[in-house]
Coordinates of C-alpha atoms in Angstrom, one line a residue:
X1 CA 8.6 -5.3 27.0
X2 CA 5.0 -3.5 27.2
X3 CA 3.7 -5.8 23.4
X4 CA 4.3 -8.8 22.5
X5 CA 5.1 -9.3 18.6
X6 CA 2.9 -11.7 17.2
X7 CA 4.3 -14.2 15.1
X8 CA 2.5 -16.5 12.8
X9 CA -0.1 -18.7 14.0
X10 CA -1.5 -22.0 14.2
X11 CA -4.8 -21.2 14.0
X12 CA -5.4 -23.4 10.1
X13 CA -7.6 -26.0 10.6
X14 CA -9.5 -28.3 7.9
X15 CA -12.0 -25.8 6.5
X16 CA -9.7 -23.2 6.2
X17 CA -7.1 -25.2 4.5
X18 CA -9.6 -26.4 2.5
X19 CA -10.7 -23.3 1.2
X20 CA -7.8 -21.8 1.0
X21 CA -6.5 -24.9 -1.3
X22 CA -9.8 -24.8 -3.3
X23 CA -9.9 -21.3 -3.3
X24 CA -6.3 -21.4 -5.2
X25 CA -7.0 -24.9 -7.2
X26 CA -10.4 -23.4 -8.4
X27 CA -9.4 -19.7 -9.7
X28 CA -6.8 -21.1 -12.2
X29 CA -10.0 -22.3 -14.2
X30 CA -11.1 -18.9 -15.0
X31 CA -7.7 -18.0 -16.7
X32 CA -6.5 -21.6 -18.0
X33 CA -10.0 -22.5 -19.8
X34 CA -9.9 -19.8 -22.4
X35 CA -6.1 -20.3 -22.9
X36 CA -5.9 -23.6 -22.7
X37 CA -9.1 -24.4 -25.6
X38 CA -7.1 -21.9 -27.7
X39 CA -4.5 -24.5 -28.3
X40 CA -5.3 -27.5 -27.2
X41 CA -9.6 -26.8 -28.9
X42 CA -11.2 -30.6 -29.2
X43 CA -8.2 -31.6 -27.3
X44 CA -8.8 -30.3 -24.4
X45 CA -11.1 -32.0 -21.6
X46 CA -8.2 -34.8 -22.6
X47 CA -5.1 -32.9 -21.6
X48 CA -7.0 -31.3 -18.4
X49 CA -7.6 -34.8 -17.3
X50 CA -4.1 -35.3 -18.3
X51 CA -2.2 -32.0 -16.6
X52 CA -5.2 -32.7 -13.3
X53 CA -4.1 -36.6 -13.2
X54 CA 0.2 -35.6 -12.9
X55 CA -0.7 -32.6 -10.8
X56 CA -2.8 -35.6 -8.3
X57 CA 0.4 -37.6 -8.6
X58 CA 2.3 -34.6 -7.2
X59 CA 0.7 -34.0 -4.6
X60 CA 1.4 -37.0 -2.6
X61 CA 5.1 -36.0 -2.7
X62 CA 4.3 -32.3 -1.7
X63 CA 1.9 -33.7 1.1
X64 CA 5.1 -36.3 2.9
X65 CA 7.1 -33.1 2.2
X66 CA 5.3 -30.6 4.1
X67 CA 3.9 -33.3 6.7
X68 CA 7.3 -34.3 7.3
X69 CA 8.7 -30.7 7.6
X70 CA 6.1 -28.2 8.9
X71 CA 8.2 -25.5 7.7
X72 CA 7.5 -22.7 5.4
X73 CA 8.9 -22.0 2.5
X74 CA 7.1 -25.6 0.9
X75 CA 9.2 -27.8 -1.8
X76 CA 12.5 -25.2 -1.2
X77 CA 12.3 -26.1 2.2
X78 CA 12.5 -30.3 1.6
X79 CA 14.6 -29.8 -1.3
X80 CA 17.2 -27.6 0.5
X81 CA 17.1 -30.2 2.9
X82 CA 16.9 -33.7 0.8
X83 CA 20.4 -32.3 -1.6
X84 CA 21.6 -28.3 -0.3
X85 CA 21.3 -25.2 0.0
X86 CA 21.8 -24.7 -4.1
X87 CA 19.2 -27.2 -5.4
X88 CA 16.8 -25.3 -2.7
X89 CA 17.5 -22.3 -4.2
X90 CA 17.1 -22.7 -7.8
X91 CA 13.5 -25.1 -6.6
X92 CA 12.3 -21.8 -4.2
X93 CA 14.1 -19.0 -7.3
X94 CA 11.1 -21.0 -9.6
X95 CA 8.0 -21.1 -7.4
X96 CA 8.4 -17.1 -6.8
X97 CA 8.2 -17.3 -10.6
X98 CA 5.7 -18.9 -10.7
X99 CA 4.0 -17.2 -7.7
X100 CA 4.7 -14.2 -9.5
X101 CA 2.5 -15.1 -12.3
X102 CA -0.6 -16.1 -10.6
X103 CA -0.5 -13.0 -9.2
X104 CA -0.1 -11.4 -12.8
X105 CA -2.7 -13.5 -14.4
X106 CA -4.9 -13.5 -12.1
X107 CA -4.6 -9.3 -11.8
X108 CA -5.3 -9.4 -15.9
X109 CA -8.7 -11.0 -16.0
X110 CA -10.0 -9.5 -12.7
X111 CA -10.6 -6.5 -15.2
X112 CA -12.3 -8.8 -18.0
X113 CA -14.8 -10.3 -15.2
X114 CA -16.0 -7.6 -13.4
X115 CA -16.4 -6.2 -16.7
X116 CA -19.1 -9.2 -17.4
X117 CA -21.1 -8.3 -14.5
X118 CA -20.8 -4.7 -14.4
X119 CA -21.3 -4.3 -18.2
X120 CA -18.1 -1.7 -17.9
X121 CA -16.9 -2.4 -21.7
X122 CA -13.9 0.2 -21.2
X123 CA -12.4 -2.9 -19.0
X124 CA -11.8 -5.3 -21.6
X125 CA -10.0 -3.5 -24.0
X126 CA -6.6 -2.9 -24.7
X127 CA -4.6 -1.2 -22.8
X128 CA -7.2 -0.8 -20.2
X129 CA -7.3 -4.3 -18.8
X130 CA -4.0 -4.2 -18.3
X131 CA -3.7 -0.7 -16.6
X132 CA -6.5 -1.8 -14.2
X133 CA -4.5 -5.5 -13.4
X134 CA -1.9 -2.9 -12.8
X135 CA -3.9 -0.9 -10.8
X136 CA -5.3 -3.8 -8.9
X137 CA -2.1 -5.9 -7.8
X138 CA -0.7 -2.3 -6.5
X139 CA -3.3 -2.0 -4.2
X140 CA -3.0 -5.3 -3.2
X141 CA 0.5 -4.9 -2.0
X142 CA -0.2 -1.6 -0.6
X143 CA -3.1 -3.5 1.8
X144 CA -0.6 -6.2 2.4
X145 CA 2.5 -3.3 3.7
X146 CA -0.1 -1.9 6.1
X147 CA -1.7 -5.1 7.4
X148 CA -1.5 -8.3 7.7
X149 CA -4.2 -10.5 5.4
X150 CA -6.6 -13.2 7.6
X151 CA -6.3 -16.0 4.8
X152 CA -8.7 -18.2 7.1
X153 CA -10.7 -15.1 7.3
X154 CA -13.4 -14.8 4.4
X155 CA -11.3 -17.0 2.4
X156 CA -13.9 -19.8 2.9
X157 CA -17.0 -18.0 1.7
X158 CA -15.5 -17.3 -1.2
X159 CA -14.6 -21.0 -1.9
X160 CA -18.1 -21.5 -1.5
X161 CA -19.3 -18.9 -3.4
X162 CA -16.5 -20.6 -6.3
X163 CA -18.1 -24.0 -5.6
X164 CA -21.6 -23.1 -5.8
X165 CA -21.4 -20.7 -9.0
X166 CA -19.4 -23.8 -10.5
X167 CA -21.6 -26.5 -9.7
X168 CA -24.4 -24.7 -11.5
X169 CA -22.8 -23.9 -14.6
X170 CA -22.1 -27.5 -14.8
X171 CA -25.8 -28.8 -13.8
X172 CA -27.4 -26.6 -16.4
X173 CA -25.1 -27.2 -18.9
X174 CA -25.6 -31.2 -18.9
X175 CA -29.0 -30.3 -18.7
X176 CA -28.9 -28.0 -21.1
X177 CA -25.9 -27.8 -23.1
X178 CA -24.0 -31.8 -23.6
X179 CA -26.0 -34.1 -25.6
X180 CA -24.1 -36.7 -28.1
X181 CA -24.7 -34.6 -31.2
X182 CA -22.4 -31.7 -29.4
X183 CA -19.6 -33.7 -27.6
X184 CA -19.2 -35.4 -31.2
X185 CA -18.9 -31.9 -33.1
X186 CA -17.4 -30.2 -29.7
X187 CA -14.4 -32.7 -28.6
X188 CA -11.3 -35.4 -30.4
X189 CA -9.0 -34.2 -33.4
X190 CA -9.6 -31.9 -35.8
X191 CA -9.1 -31.6 -38.7
X192 CA -5.2 -31.0 -39.1
X193 CA -4.2 -31.6 -35.3
X194 CA -1.4 -34.4 -34.4
X195 CA -0.1 -35.2 -31.3
X196 CA 2.2 -32.6 -31.8
X197 CA -0.6 -30.1 -30.5
X198 CA -1.4 -32.2 -27.7
X199 CA 2.6 -31.9 -26.8
X200 CA 2.2 -27.9 -26.9
X201 CA -1.3 -28.0 -24.9
X202 CA -0.1 -30.5 -22.5
X203 CA 2.4 -27.7 -20.0
X204 CA -0.1 -24.7 -21.2
X205 CA -2.4 -26.7 -18.9
X206 CA -0.3 -26.7 -16.0
X207 CA -1.1 -23.8 -15.1
X208 CA -4.7 -24.8 -14.8
X209 CA -3.9 -26.7 -11.3
X210 CA -1.7 -23.7 -9.2
X211 CA -1.7 -23.5 -5.7
X212 CA -0.8 -26.5 -4.7
X213 CA 2.9 -24.5 -3.0
X214 CA 0.9 -22.0 -2.0
X215 CA -0.1 -24.5 0.7
X216 CA 3.0 -26.1 1.3
X217 CA 4.0 -22.6 2.4
X218 CA 0.8 -22.6 5.1
X219 CA 2.0 -25.6 7.2
X220 CA 3.4 -23.4 10.1
X221 CA 0.5 -21.9 10.9
X222 CA -2.4 -25.0 10.1
X223 CA -2.8 -26.1 13.5
X224 CA -2.2 -30.2 11.9
X225 CA 0.0 -29.7 9.6
X226 CA 0.3 -33.8 8.8
X227 CA -3.2 -34.2 9.1
X228 CA -5.0 -31.9 8.1
X229 CA -2.3 -30.5 4.8
X230 CA -3.0 -33.9 3.3
X231 CA -7.0 -34.2 3.9
X232 CA -7.5 -30.8 2.4
X233 CA -4.9 -31.3 0.0
X234 CA -6.2 -34.5 -1.5
X235 CA -10.0 -33.2 -1.6
X236 CA -9.9 -29.8 -2.9
X237 CA -7.7 -30.8 -5.6
X238 CA -9.4 -33.8 -6.4
X239 CA -13.0 -31.8 -6.9
X240 CA -11.0 -28.8 -8.9
X241 CA -9.5 -32.0 -10.8
X242 CA -13.4 -33.8 -11.3
X243 CA -14.9 -29.7 -12.2
X244 CA -12.4 -28.4 -14.3
X245 CA -12.7 -31.4 -17.1
X246 CA -16.9 -31.2 -16.6
X247 CA -17.0 -27.6 -17.4
X248 CA -14.0 -27.8 -19.9
X249 CA -16.2 -30.8 -21.7
X250 CA -19.8 -28.8 -21.6
X251 CA -17.2 -25.2 -22.7
X252 CA -16.9 -27.1 -25.8
X253 CA -19.9 -28.2 -26.0
X254 CA -21.0 -24.7 -25.7
X255 CA -18.6 -22.9 -28.7
X256 CA -17.4 -26.2 -30.7
X257 CA -14.6 -26.4 -33.0
X258 CA -14.7 -24.5 -36.7
X259 CA -12.2 -23.4 -38.6
X260 CA -9.4 -24.3 -36.4
X261 CA -10.5 -22.2 -33.3
X262 CA -12.8 -21.9 -31.0
X263 CA -15.0 -18.9 -29.7
X264 CA -13.9 -19.9 -26.0
X265 CA -10.7 -19.6 -26.9
X266 CA -10.9 -16.2 -28.9
X267 CA -14.1 -13.8 -28.3
X268 CA -14.2 -15.7 -24.5
X269 CA -10.4 -15.8 -24.1
X270 CA -9.9 -13.7 -20.8
X271 CA -13.5 -14.4 -19.7
X272 CA -13.9 -18.6 -20.8
X273 CA -17.1 -19.3 -17.6
X274 CA -19.0 -16.0 -18.3
X275 CA -18.9 -17.8 -21.9
X276 CA -20.5 -20.2 -20.3
X277 CA -22.9 -19.3 -19.0
X278 CA -24.0 -17.0 -22.0
X279 CA -23.6 -19.8 -24.1
X280 CA -27.5 -20.6 -22.3
X281 CA -28.7 -18.2 -24.5
X282 CA -31.7 -19.1 -25.3
X283 CA -32.1 -22.7 -23.8
X284 CA -33.0 -19.9 -20.4
X285 CA -34.8 -16.7 -19.4
X286 CA -33.1 -13.8 -20.3
X287 CA -33.6 -13.3 -17.1
X288 CA -31.7 -16.2 -15.7
X289 CA -28.7 -15.9 -17.6
X290 CA -28.8 -12.2 -17.3
X291 CA -28.4 -13.1 -13.1
X292 CA -25.5 -16.6 -14.6
X293 CA -23.6 -14.1 -16.2
X294 CA -23.6 -11.2 -13.4
X295 CA -22.9 -14.3 -10.7
X296 CA -20.5 -15.8 -12.4
X297 CA -18.6 -12.5 -13.2
X298 CA -18.5 -11.4 -9.6
X299 CA -17.5 -15.4 -8.5
X300 CA -14.5 -14.9 -10.8
X301 CA -13.9 -11.4 -10.1
X302 CA -13.5 -12.6 -5.6
X303 CA -11.9 -15.5 -6.6
X304 CA -9.5 -13.9 -9.0
X305 CA -8.8 -11.6 -6.5
X306 CA -8.2 -13.6 -3.3
X307 CA -5.4 -15.7 -5.8
X308 CA -3.7 -12.6 -6.2
X309 CA -4.0 -11.6 -2.6
X310 CA -2.8 -15.0 -1.4
X311 CA 0.1 -14.9 -4.0
X312 CA 1.9 -12.0 -1.3
X313 CA 1.6 -14.1 0.9
X314 CA 3.1 -17.0 -0.5
X315 CA 5.9 -14.8 -1.9
X316 CA 6.9 -13.5 1.9
X317 CA 6.6 -16.6 3.0
X318 CA 9.1 -17.7 0.3
X319 CA 11.3 -16.0 0.0
X320 CA 11.6 -15.5 3.8
X321 CA 13.0 -18.7 3.9
X322 CA 15.1 -18.2 1.4
X323 CA 16.5 -15.3 3.1
X324 CA 16.0 -17.0 6.7
X325 CA 19.3 -19.6 5.0
X326 CA 21.0 -17.0 3.2
X327 CA 19.5 -17.6 -0.4
X328 CA 18.3 -14.1 -0.8
X329 CA 19.2 -10.3 0.6
X330 CA 18.9 -10.5 4.7
X331 CA 16.0 -7.5 3.7
X332 CA 13.8 -10.4 3.0
X333 CA 13.8 -12.5 6.3
X334 CA 11.8 -9.3 8.0
X335 CA 8.6 -9.4 9.6
X336 CA 7.1 -5.7 9.4
X337 CA 5.5 -4.9 12.7
X338 CA 2.0 -4.1 11.3
X339 CA 2.4 -7.1 7.9
X340 CA 4.4 -9.3 9.5
X341 CA 5.9 -10.0 6.4
X342 CA 9.4 -8.2 4.4
X343 CA 8.1 -4.7 3.0
X344 CA 10.9 -4.9 0.5
X345 CA 9.0 -8.0 -0.4
X346 CA 6.1 -7.5 -1.3
X347 CA 7.2 -4.1 -2.6
X348 CA 9.4 -5.8 -5.2
X349 CA 6.9 -8.4 -5.8
X350 CA 4.0 -6.0 -7.1
X351 CA 6.8 -3.9 -9.2
X352 CA 8.0 -7.6 -10.1
X353 CA 4.2 -8.8 -11.3
X354 CA 4.1 -5.3 -13.1
X355 CA 7.1 -6.0 -15.0
X356 CA 5.8 -8.8 -16.1
X357 CA 1.8 -7.5 -17.4
X358 CA 4.4 -5.5 -19.5
X359 CA 6.8 -7.6 -20.7
X360 CA 3.3 -9.9 -22.0
X361 CA 2.1 -6.2 -23.6
X362 CA 4.8 -5.8 -25.4
X363 CA 6.8 -9.4 -25.8
X364 CA 3.6 -10.9 -26.6
X365 CA 0.8 -8.5 -27.9
X366 CA -1.4 -9.5 -24.6
X367 CA -1.3 -13.0 -24.9
X368 CA -1.8 -14.6 -21.5
X369 CA -0.5 -18.2 -23.0
X370 CA 2.8 -16.3 -23.1
X371 CA 2.6 -16.3 -18.8
X372 CA 0.9 -19.6 -19.1
X373 CA 4.2 -21.1 -21.0
X374 CA 6.8 -19.4 -18.7
X375 CA 5.0 -20.3 -15.2
X376 CA 5.4 -24.1 -16.9
X377 CA 8.7 -23.3 -16.5
X378 CA 9.0 -23.2 -13.4
X379 CA 6.6 -25.2 -11.7
X380 CA 7.3 -28.7 -13.6
X381 CA 10.9 -27.5 -13.1
X382 CA 10.0 -27.3 -8.9
X383 CA 7.5 -30.6 -9.4
X384 CA 10.4 -32.6 -10.3
X385 CA 12.7 -31.4 -7.6
X386 CA 10.2 -31.8 -5.2
X387 CA 9.5 -35.7 -6.1
X388 CA 13.5 -36.4 -6.0
X389 CA 13.3 -34.6 -3.1
X390 CA 10.8 -36.9 -0.9
X391 CA 13.1 -39.7 -2.6
X392 CA 16.7 -39.2 -1.4
X393 CA 14.9 -38.8 2.2
X394 CA 13.3 -41.3 2.1
X395 CA 16.9 -43.2 1.9
X396 CA 19.0 -40.3 3.8
X397 CA 16.7 -40.3 6.7
X398 CA 14.6 -42.9 7.0
X399 CA 13.5 -42.5 10.3
X400 CA 12.0 -38.8 9.7
X401 CA 9.7 -38.6 11.5
X402 CA 6.1 -38.9 8.7
X403 CA 2.7 -38.4 9.5
X404 CA 1.5 -39.1 6.2
X405 CA 3.6 -41.0 4.0
X406 CA 3.1 -41.7 0.1
X407 CA 2.1 -44.4 -1.4
X408 CA 2.4 -47.5 -2.5
X409 CA 5.4 -47.4 -1.5
X410 CA 8.2 -50.3 -3.0
X411 CA 11.3 -51.7 -1.9
X412 CA 14.6 -51.0 -3.3
X413 CA 18.1 -51.6 -1.8
X414 CA 16.6 -52.6 1.6
X415 CA 15.1 -48.3 1.4
X416 CA 10.6 -48.4 0.7
X417 CA 10.3 -45.5 -1.6
X418 CA 7.4 -43.8 -2.8
X419 CA 5.7 -45.3 -6.2
X420 CA 3.7 -41.6 -7.1
X421 CA 7.9 -39.5 -6.9
X422 CA 9.3 -42.5 -9.0
X423 CA 6.3 -42.3 -11.6
X424 CA 6.3 -38.3 -11.1
X425 CA 9.0 -37.2 -11.4
X426 CA 10.5 -38.5 -14.7
X427 CA 6.9 -37.4 -15.8
X428 CA 6.8 -33.8 -14.7
X429 CA 10.1 -32.7 -16.5
X430 CA 9.3 -34.7 -19.6
X431 CA 6.3 -32.1 -19.7
X432 CA 10.0 -29.9 -18.9
X433 CA 11.6 -30.6 -21.4
X434 CA 8.3 -30.7 -24.2
X435 CA 8.0 -26.4 -22.5
X436 CA 11.2 -25.7 -23.5
X437 CA 10.9 -27.3 -27.2
X438 CA 7.5 -26.4 -27.9
X439 CA 7.0 -22.2 -26.0
X440 CA 9.5 -19.2 -26.7
X441 CA 8.8 -18.2 -23.4
X442 CA 10.2 -21.3 -21.2
X443 CA 12.8 -21.9 -23.7
X444 CA 14.0 -17.3 -23.8
X445 CA 12.6 -15.9 -20.6
X446 CA 12.0 -18.7 -18.0
X447 CA 16.0 -19.5 -19.0
X448 CA 16.8 -16.2 -18.1
X449 CA 14.8 -15.5 -14.8
X450 CA 17.0 -18.9 -13.9
X451 CA 20.3 -17.3 -14.4
X452 CA 19.5 -14.3 -13.0
X453 CA 17.7 -16.0 -9.7
X454 CA 21.7 -18.1 -9.6
X455 CA 23.4 -14.7 -10.4
X456 CA 21.6 -12.9 -7.0
X457 CA 22.6 -16.4 -5.0
X458 CA 26.3 -16.1 -5.9
X459 CA 26.1 -12.8 -4.8
X460 CA 24.6 -12.9 -2.1
X461 CA 26.6 -16.0 -0.8
X462 CA 30.1 -14.3 -1.0
X463 CA 28.8 -11.1 0.6
X464 CA 27.9 -13.6 3.3
X465 CA 31.4 -15.3 2.6
X466 CA 29.6 -18.7 2.5
X467 CA 30.3 -21.7 0.1
X468 CA 27.5 -22.2 -2.7
X469 CA 26.9 -25.7 -0.9
X470 CA 27.8 -24.6 2.6
X471 CA 24.3 -24.9 4.7
X472 CA 23.4 -21.9 6.5
X473 CA 20.6 -22.9 9.1
X474 CA 18.5 -20.2 10.9
X475 CA 20.3 -20.3 13.7
X476 CA 23.3 -19.0 12.6
X477 CA 21.4 -16.4 9.7
X478 CA 19.7 -14.1 12.0
X479 CA 18.2 -11.9 9.8
X480 CA 16.0 -9.2 11.2
X481 CA 12.8 -11.4 12.3
X482 CA 11.8 -9.1 14.9
X483 CA 13.6 -5.8 14.8
X484 CA 14.2 -4.2 11.7
X485 CA 14.3 -0.4 13.5
X486 CA 15.3 0.4 16.5
X487 CA 15.3 3.7 19.0
X488 CA 17.2 5.2 21.7
X489 CA 15.5 8.2 22.8
X490 CA 19.4 8.7 24.8
X491 CA 20.1 10.4 28.4
X492 CA 22.6 11.9 29.0
X493 CA 24.8 10.3 31.0
X494 CA 25.4 6.9 32.9
X495 CA 21.7 5.2 31.6
X496 CA 22.2 6.7 27.7
X497 CA 25.0 4.5 27.4
X498 CA 23.8 1.9 28.3
X499 CA 20.7 1.8 26.5
X500 CA 23.0 2.7 23.2
X501 CA 24.6 -0.3 24.3
X502 CA 21.2 -2.8 24.6
X503 CA 20.1 -1.2 21.5
X504 CA 23.1 -1.6 19.3
X505 CA 23.4 -5.5 20.9
X506 CA 19.8 -6.0 19.5
X507 CA 20.4 -4.4 16.0
X508 CA 23.6 -7.0 16.2
X509 CA 21.7 -9.7 16.7
X510 CA 18.6 -9.5 14.5
X511 CA 20.5 -7.3 11.9
X512 CA 18.2 -4.3 12.3
X513 CA 18.8 -0.1 11.7
X514 CA 19.2 1.9 15.2
X515 CA 18.6 5.9 15.6
X516 CA 19.6 7.4 17.9
X517 CA 18.4 10.9 19.5
X518 CA 18.4 13.3 21.9
X519 CA 15.7 15.2 22.8
X520 CA 16.1 18.7 24.5
X521 CA 13.5 19.9 26.2
X522 CA 12.5 23.8 25.4
X523 CA 10.6 25.1 27.7
X524 CA 7.6 27.4 26.5
X525 CA 9.1 31.1 27.3
X526 CA 11.6 29.8 24.7
X527 CA 11.6 29.7 20.9
X528 CA 11.8 26.5 19.9
X529 CA 14.7 27.3 17.3
X530 CA 17.7 28.5 18.1
X531 CA 21.2 27.9 20.0
X532 CA 21.5 25.3 23.0
X533 CA 23.5 26.1 26.4
X534 CA 27.7 25.9 25.6
X535 CA 27.9 22.8 28.2
X536 CA 24.5 21.1 27.0
X537 CA 25.5 21.2 23.2
X538 CA 29.2 20.0 24.2
X539 CA 27.0 17.1 26.3
X540 CA 24.6 16.3 23.8
X541 CA 27.5 16.2 21.2
X542 CA 29.0 13.9 22.9
X543 CA 26.9 11.9 23.5
X544 CA 26.0 11.0 20.0
X545 CA 29.8 10.4 19.4
X546 CA 29.9 7.8 21.7
X547 CA 26.9 6.4 20.2
X548 CA 28.8 6.2 16.5
X549 CA 31.6 5.2 18.1
X550 CA 30.2 2.5 19.6
X551 CA 28.3 0.9 16.5
X552 CA 31.4 1.3 14.8
X553 CA 33.2 -0.9 17.2
X554 CA 30.2 -3.6 17.2
X555 CA 29.5 -3.4 12.9
X556 CA 25.9 -1.6 13.1
X557 CA 25.2 1.6 11.7
X558 CA 24.0 4.3 13.8
X559 CA 21.9 6.9 13.0
X560 CA 21.8 10.4 15.2
X561 CA 19.6 13.4 15.5
X562 CA 19.2 16.2 18.0
X563 CA 15.2 17.0 18.5
X564 CA 14.1 19.9 19.6
X565 CA 10.5 19.7 21.5
X566 CA 8.2 20.9 24.0
X567 CA 6.5 17.2 25.8
X568 CA 9.8 14.6 24.7
X569 CA 7.6 12.1 25.2
X570 CA 5.0 13.1 22.2
X571 CA 8.6 13.8 21.0
X572 CA 9.2 10.1 20.8
X573 CA 6.3 8.6 20.1
X574 CA 6.6 11.2 16.6
X575 CA 9.4 10.2 15.5
X576 CA 8.4 6.3 16.2
X577 CA 5.9 7.0 13.9
X578 CA 8.2 9.3 11.0
X579 CA 10.7 6.2 10.9
X580 CA 8.6 3.4 11.0
X581 CA 10.0 2.0 14.0
X582 CA 10.1 -1.3 15.4
X583 CA 11.2 -1.3 19.4
X584 CA 12.3 1.6 21.9
X585 CA 15.1 0.6 24.2
X586 CA 14.5 3.5 26.8
X587 CA 16.4 3.0 30.6
X588 CA 14.7 4.0 34.2
X589 CA 16.9 5.0 37.2
X590 CA 15.7 3.3 40.6
X591 CA 15.2 7.2 41.8
X592 CA 11.4 7.2 40.5
X593 CA 10.5 4.1 42.5
X594 CA 11.7 6.2 46.0
X595 CA 8.6 8.3 44.9
X596 CA 5.5 5.3 44.7
X597 CA 6.3 5.7 40.5
X598 CA 7.9 2.4 38.8
X599 CA 9.2 4.6 35.7
X600 CA 9.7 8.3 35.2
X601 CA 6.4 9.7 33.5
X602 CA 7.9 10.4 29.8
X603 CA 8.9 6.1 30.2
X604 CA 5.4 6.3 31.8
X605 CA 3.9 8.0 28.6
X606 CA 5.6 6.4 25.9
X607 CA 4.7 2.6 27.2
X608 CA 1.6 3.7 27.1
X609 CA 0.5 4.9 24.0
X610 CA 3.8 3.7 21.1
X611 CA 2.4 2.2 18.5
X612 CA 5.4 -0.3 18.5
X613 CA 7.4 -2.7 21.3
X614 CA 9.4 -0.9 24.1
X615 CA 11.8 -2.4 25.6
X616 CA 12.1 -0.6 29.1
X617 CA 15.7 -1.4 31.7
X618 CA 14.8 -0.6 34.8
X619 CA 17.8 -0.2 36.4
X620 CA 18.2 -0.8 40.5
X621 CA 19.1 1.4 43.3
X622 CA 22.5 2.2 43.6
X623 CA 23.5 1.4 40.4
X624 CA 23.4 4.8 39.6
X625 CA 23.3 8.0 41.4
X626 CA 22.0 10.8 38.9

């Protein structure tokens, strides 16, 4: 082959994984602080501490699962292995929803941080913030379709910038905003609050620690997943929990609860960290406060845009894993040549994220707490399933290589079981029940999403004549992982027939489409348009009919076309670009080698200039005498 298709490479080391993990998890603070403060009021630091501790507990099970099974798909992968394909799909479908919500919320908050950094006030207003968010989602999707984004390039710089800005806020806040009086005024139960309010706020706080699944989906790109994933995960999460709680304390010190609300969850709902920067007015020079506000605005916009981008990457990896195992249509498993991901997945994800933004605007009047509650439905369901899967794998596959083991462990029925999963699974399930009981978004929209997913799963399985509980291995389900569209420039005669047969065999293996074209070279002394000589027209017609018939015989759709051109090579390249072809199949007879040329001029021309892979079959001398 002239060019090799680049697959996913193991290029992510510990610093890169830390950058992605910290960037993903820390980005949540820019979104979550205002949402949680609006619901929890003076209990915000406590709620964030409890949810952070639960998140860290869950991450122990994730680390063991992804280190043991370092494949794309995250929790859905080891849930599938521990139980069955249906359980794996339900987990993956819930996580798909969470990726979409992180994408939508990140995009929704970007305009507000940009507005604070640039003083473009219109971006703060409805509906322009939603319009800007939809444009951002569409733009990221367009870039993602055009080319693959490198997560490890630039992510470390953005994460370090974010860490620097947040550390500056913490240090300045502890020095100028936090005092015994401010803590007494800002923290604790507000008059009229009770433990029911804590139960209401706790599920919302899960949005403060997103990103765990994104890191898990990078297992097949990590250089040493068994060692670097846990190290990067725990260091990033531990640091984020500490910074999050400290920033919440500073925020409530700057904006104490008054009259059952705090400005942190009202005036600064969509840009809470900028609100904290603005609270230094009077404590710092005006120029310093302005600089700090701009820095926080830029940092927030960058980190949220990065989170939206990595959400697309997580979605493509997750859906590819589900499609490869027969849980989604096969198109979602394809890797397009430029993006190394399914174009259909990116388009569908962008459309659904934009739909979520529109639904929030219509149903919840733009209140992001609706999306946060819906996020808790999916993430808590997935977290519970992931921990149960780690427990079941300890029982079913005690000999499975586990580079990292969640500990401490306890002995039960002769098996070593991880205590974090034994404690964490009931806790995440209990918080999930709280989310259903206290939030309409989780109860109705979450249940509807799950119902739609089950319909999709049943339809896909029936179309493939597979059982709902049947395990579908990747090897049994070639899903076009490399080739989606194959072009065959037909030559009249035996070589053309062999090339069609080769293309159909490849298409059948990779679930691809075949485009068979015949290019008729028209000399310059004749017009391009016009009737072909009868004998040529008949041979072309017969050749294309043979290609279609051969495709039907093997269950492959072969599309045919006749082109007139001055140059056959140029015409082939034009069709490659116009049809977005992944592979060109060509044949070359031995007569050119008798002229000291390995390939014909046309084949050589296509080989040198094609923007995709080219498969050339050079037939030995004497096989075809033309």
